[in-house]
PDB file of C-alpha atoms in Angstrom:
ATOM      1  CA  TRP A 222     110.010  77.203  99.704  1.00 66.00           C
ATOM      2  CA  THR A 223     112.694  75.508 101.517  1.00 77.00           C
ATOM      3  CA  ILE A 224     111.222  72.153 100.586  1.00 88.00           C
ATOM      4  CA  GLY A 225     111.743  72.696  96.868  1.00 92.00           C
ATOM      5  CA  ASP A 226     108.307  73.641  95.667  1.00 94.00           C
ATOM      6  CA  ILE A 227     107.930  76.617  93.270  1.00 93.00           C
ATOM      7  CA  TYR A 228     104.966  79.043  92.992  1.00 92.00           C
ATOM      8  CA  ARG A 229     104.691  81.025  89.629  1.00 91.00           C
ATOM      9  CA  GLY A 230     101.847  83.420  89.814  1.00 90.00           C
ATOM     10  CA  PHE A 231     100.141  86.423  91.209  1.00 89.00           C
ATOM     11  CA  TRP A 232     100.513  87.664  94.709  1.00 89.00           C
ATOM     12  CA  ASP A 233      98.582  90.254  96.852  1.00 88.00           C
ATOM     13  CA  ASP A 234     100.158  91.577 100.076  1.00 88.00           C
ATOM     14  CA  GLY A 235     102.552  88.642 100.262  1.00 87.00           C
ATOM     15  CA  VAL A 236     100.162  85.814  99.799  1.00 90.00           C
ATOM     16  CA  GLN A 237      99.255  83.834  96.623  1.00 92.00           C
ATOM     17  CA  HIS A 238      96.231  85.370  95.048  1.00 91.00           C
ATOM     18  CA  GLY A 239      95.091  85.166  91.591  1.00 92.00           C
ATOM     19  CA  LEU A 240      96.210  82.929  88.736  1.00 93.00           C
ATOM     20  CA  GLY A 241      99.105  80.657  89.544  1.00 94.00           C
ATOM     21  CA  LEU A 242     100.985  77.366  89.160  1.00 94.00           C
ATOM     22  CA  MET A 243     102.391  75.312  91.954  1.00 94.00           C
ATOM     23  CA  ILE A 244     105.225  73.014  90.812  1.00 93.00           C
ATOM     24  CA  PHE A 245     106.008  70.572  93.712  1.00 94.00           C
ATOM     25  CA  LYS A 246     109.340  69.041  94.156  1.00 94.00           C
ATOM     26  CA  ASP A 247     108.075  65.583  92.918  1.00 95.00           C
ATOM     27  CA  GLY A 248     107.168  67.201  89.521  1.00 93.00           C
ATOM     28  CA  LEU A 249     103.223  67.526  90.227  1.00 94.00           C
ATOM     29  CA  ARG A 250     101.952  70.699  88.921  1.00 93.00           C
ATOM     30  CA  LYS A 251      98.645  72.396  89.988  1.00 94.00           C
ATOM     31  CA  ALA A 252      97.396  75.286  87.916  1.00 95.00           C
ATOM     32  CA  GLY A 253      94.477  77.479  88.807  1.00 96.00           C
ATOM     33  CA  PHE A 254      93.358  80.413  90.862  1.00 95.00           C
ATOM     34  CA  PHE A 255      94.581  80.818  94.531  1.00 96.00           C
ATOM     35  CA  GLU A 256      92.822  82.851  97.155  1.00 96.00           C
ATOM     36  CA  ASN A 257      94.798  84.036 100.048  1.00 95.00           C
ATOM     37  CA  ASN A 258      97.328  81.216  99.719  1.00 93.00           C
ATOM     38  CA  ILE A 259      94.639  78.483  99.186  1.00 95.00           C
ATOM     39  CA  TYR A 260      94.401  76.609  95.827  1.00 95.00           C
ATOM     40  CA  ALA A 261      90.746  77.590  95.325  1.00 96.00           C
ATOM     41  CA  SER A 262      89.757  76.962  91.629  1.00 95.00           C
ATOM     42  CA  PRO A 263      91.800  74.282  89.631  1.00 96.00           C
ATOM     43  CA  LEU A 264      92.003  74.676  85.797  1.00 95.00           C
ATOM     44  CA  ARG A 265      91.161  71.689  83.677  1.00 93.00           C
ATOM     45  CA  SER A 266      94.577  71.332  81.928  1.00 93.00           C
ATOM     46  CA  MET A 267      98.019  72.918  81.455  1.00 92.00           C
ATOM     47  CA  ASP A 268      96.706  74.028  78.018  1.00 94.00           C
ATOM     48  CA  GLU A 269      94.037  76.101  79.826  1.00 94.00           C
ATOM     49  CA  PHE A 270      96.483  77.801  82.080  1.00 92.00           C
ATOM     50  CA  ASP A 271      98.885  78.567  79.101  1.00 91.00           C
ATOM     51  CA  GLU A 272      95.934  80.323  77.405  1.00 92.00           C
ATOM     52  CA  TYR A 273      95.244  82.369  80.415  1.00 89.00           C
ATOM     53  CA  VAL A 274      99.130  83.335  80.629  1.00 87.00           C
ATOM     54  CA  SER A 275      98.946  84.156  76.805  1.00 86.00           C
ATOM     55  CA  ASN A 276      96.040  86.417  77.158  1.00 85.00           C
ATOM     56  CA  ILE A 277      97.539  88.107  80.236  1.00 81.00           C
ATOM     57  CA  LYS A 278     100.771  88.849  78.421  1.00 77.00           C
ATOM     58  CA  LYS A 279      98.740  90.524  75.521  1.00 76.00           C
ATOM     59  CA  LYS A 280      97.239  92.683  78.082  1.00 73.00           C
ATOM     60  CA  ALA A 281     100.293  93.335  80.182  1.00 67.00           C
ATOM     61  CA  ASN A 282     100.875  96.877  78.963  1.00 65.00           C
ATOM     62  CA  LEU A 283      97.517  97.799  80.462  1.00 61.00           C
ATOM     63  CA  LEU A 284      98.602  96.516  83.979  1.00 58.00           C
ATOM     64  CA  PRO A 285     100.209  98.818  86.492  1.00 57.00           C
ATOM     65  CA  SER A 286     103.611  97.763  87.468  1.00 59.00           C
ATOM     66  CA  SER A 287     102.525  96.777  90.958  1.00 56.00           C
ATOM     67  CA  LYS A 288     100.176  94.092  89.454  1.00 55.00           C
ATOM     68  CA  LYS A 289     102.716  92.503  87.149  1.00 52.00           C
ATOM     69  CA  CYS A 290     104.043  89.042  88.070  1.00 58.00           C
ATOM     70  CA  CYS A 291     106.480  86.444  87.323  1.00 58.00           C
ATOM     71  CA  LEU A 292     104.070  84.907  84.802  1.00 59.00           C
ATOM     72  CA  LEU A 293     104.894  87.692  82.440  1.00 49.00           C
ATOM     73  CA  GLU A 294     108.703  87.143  82.404  1.00 49.00           C
TER      74      GLU A 294
END
């Protein structure tokens, strides 16, 4: 974003959709599930987010390349 915010997560047809992490310019972080660019389901903690990412990485070889995202880097 031009305002300095960063999104790390899954996209679907150019919109935030699935597990993601918004990092705002002021340092605030929001982790959870996005639906069509809307922060729909927050996670309880960054530890919970890290656990999801760890599980995704373990299963990454099962994902088609079109479904992989920046969380797997």
